[in-house]
Coordinates of C-alpha atoms in Angstrom, one line a residue:
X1 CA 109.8 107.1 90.5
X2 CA 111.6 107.7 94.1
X3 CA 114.8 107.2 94.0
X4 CA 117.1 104.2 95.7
X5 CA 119.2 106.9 97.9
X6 CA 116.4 109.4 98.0
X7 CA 113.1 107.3 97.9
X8 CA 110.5 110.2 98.7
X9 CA 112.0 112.2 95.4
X10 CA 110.1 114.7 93.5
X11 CA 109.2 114.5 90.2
X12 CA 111.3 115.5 87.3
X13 CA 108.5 116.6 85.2
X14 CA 107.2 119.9 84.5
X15 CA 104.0 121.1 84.9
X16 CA 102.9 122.9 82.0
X17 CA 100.8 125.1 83.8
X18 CA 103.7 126.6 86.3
X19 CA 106.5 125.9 83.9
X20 CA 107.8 124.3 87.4
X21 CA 108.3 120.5 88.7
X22 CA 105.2 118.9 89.7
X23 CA 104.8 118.3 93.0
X24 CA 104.7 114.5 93.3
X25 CA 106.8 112.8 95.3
X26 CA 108.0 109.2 96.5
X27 CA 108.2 105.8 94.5
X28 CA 104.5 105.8 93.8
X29 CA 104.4 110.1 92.8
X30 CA 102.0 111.6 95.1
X31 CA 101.1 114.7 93.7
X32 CA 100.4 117.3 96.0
X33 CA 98.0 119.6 93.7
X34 CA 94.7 118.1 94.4
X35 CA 95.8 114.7 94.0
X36 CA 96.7 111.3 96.0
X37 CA 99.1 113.3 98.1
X38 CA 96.8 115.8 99.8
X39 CA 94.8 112.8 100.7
X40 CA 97.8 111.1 102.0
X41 CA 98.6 114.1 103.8
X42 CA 95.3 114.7 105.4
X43 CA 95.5 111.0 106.7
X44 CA 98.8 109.8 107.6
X45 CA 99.9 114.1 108.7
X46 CA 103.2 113.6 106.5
X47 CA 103.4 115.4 103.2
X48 CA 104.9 113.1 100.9
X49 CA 108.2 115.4 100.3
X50 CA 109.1 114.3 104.1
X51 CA 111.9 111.7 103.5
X52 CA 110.6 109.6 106.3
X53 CA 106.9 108.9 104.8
X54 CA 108.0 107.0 102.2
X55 CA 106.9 103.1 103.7
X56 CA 103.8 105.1 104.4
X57 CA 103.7 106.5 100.8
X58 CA 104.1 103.2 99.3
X59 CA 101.4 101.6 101.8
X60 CA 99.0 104.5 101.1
X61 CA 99.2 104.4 97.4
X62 CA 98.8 100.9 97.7
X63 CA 95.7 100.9 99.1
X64 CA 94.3 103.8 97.4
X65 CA 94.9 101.5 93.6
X66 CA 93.3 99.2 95.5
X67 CA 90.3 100.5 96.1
X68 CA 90.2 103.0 93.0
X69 CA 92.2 101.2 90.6
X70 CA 95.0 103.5 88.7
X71 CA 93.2 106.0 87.4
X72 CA 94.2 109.0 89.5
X73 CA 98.3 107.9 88.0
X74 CA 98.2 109.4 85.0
X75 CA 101.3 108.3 83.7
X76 CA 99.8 104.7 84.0
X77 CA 97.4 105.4 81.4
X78 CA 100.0 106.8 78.9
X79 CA 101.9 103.6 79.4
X80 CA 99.1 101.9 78.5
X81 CA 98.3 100.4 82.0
X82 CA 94.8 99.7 82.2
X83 CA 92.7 100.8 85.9
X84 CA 92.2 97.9 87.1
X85 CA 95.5 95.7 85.6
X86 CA 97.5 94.0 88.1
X87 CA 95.0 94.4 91.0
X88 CA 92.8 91.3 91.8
X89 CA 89.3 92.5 91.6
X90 CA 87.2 91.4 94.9
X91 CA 83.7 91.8 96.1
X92 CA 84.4 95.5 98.2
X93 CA 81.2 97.0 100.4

């Protein structure tokens, strides 16, 4: 959902909870409210809003689906995107 000219962007939908955006940013939306993006934060030390972390955004989220599938996405789901579609299952210790 990042934009071409501002690729880090935030999200254009409104949390119903705060009646404000939500606070995902980046082509891959990472949300910053006990989501993907506070676990990108804690490892990379760029918060996703930082117009210079998105590469890392995208590698990040990346490997996160990887590992977890697309569960923690939500709009995946409501497009009917299944976890684990699109990423080649292997054997993972």
């Amino acid at each position: 959902e990042g934009g071409v000219k501002i690729p880090n962007q935030q999200s254009h939908a409104v949390d119903p909870r705060t009646g404000r955006r939500e606070e995902s940013y980046g082509p891959y939306q990472l949300y910053m409210r006990g989501g993907v993006g506070n676990q990108f934060a804690k490892t990379t030390g760029w918060h996703p809003s930082d117009p210079k972390s998105w590469k890392d955004g995208v590698d990040f989220a990346l490997d996160y689906a990887a590992k977890n599938g697309w569960g923690a996405w939500y709009g995946a789901k409501r497009a009917g995107i299944g976890n684990w579609d699109g990423i080649p299952r292997r054997n993972v210790a």
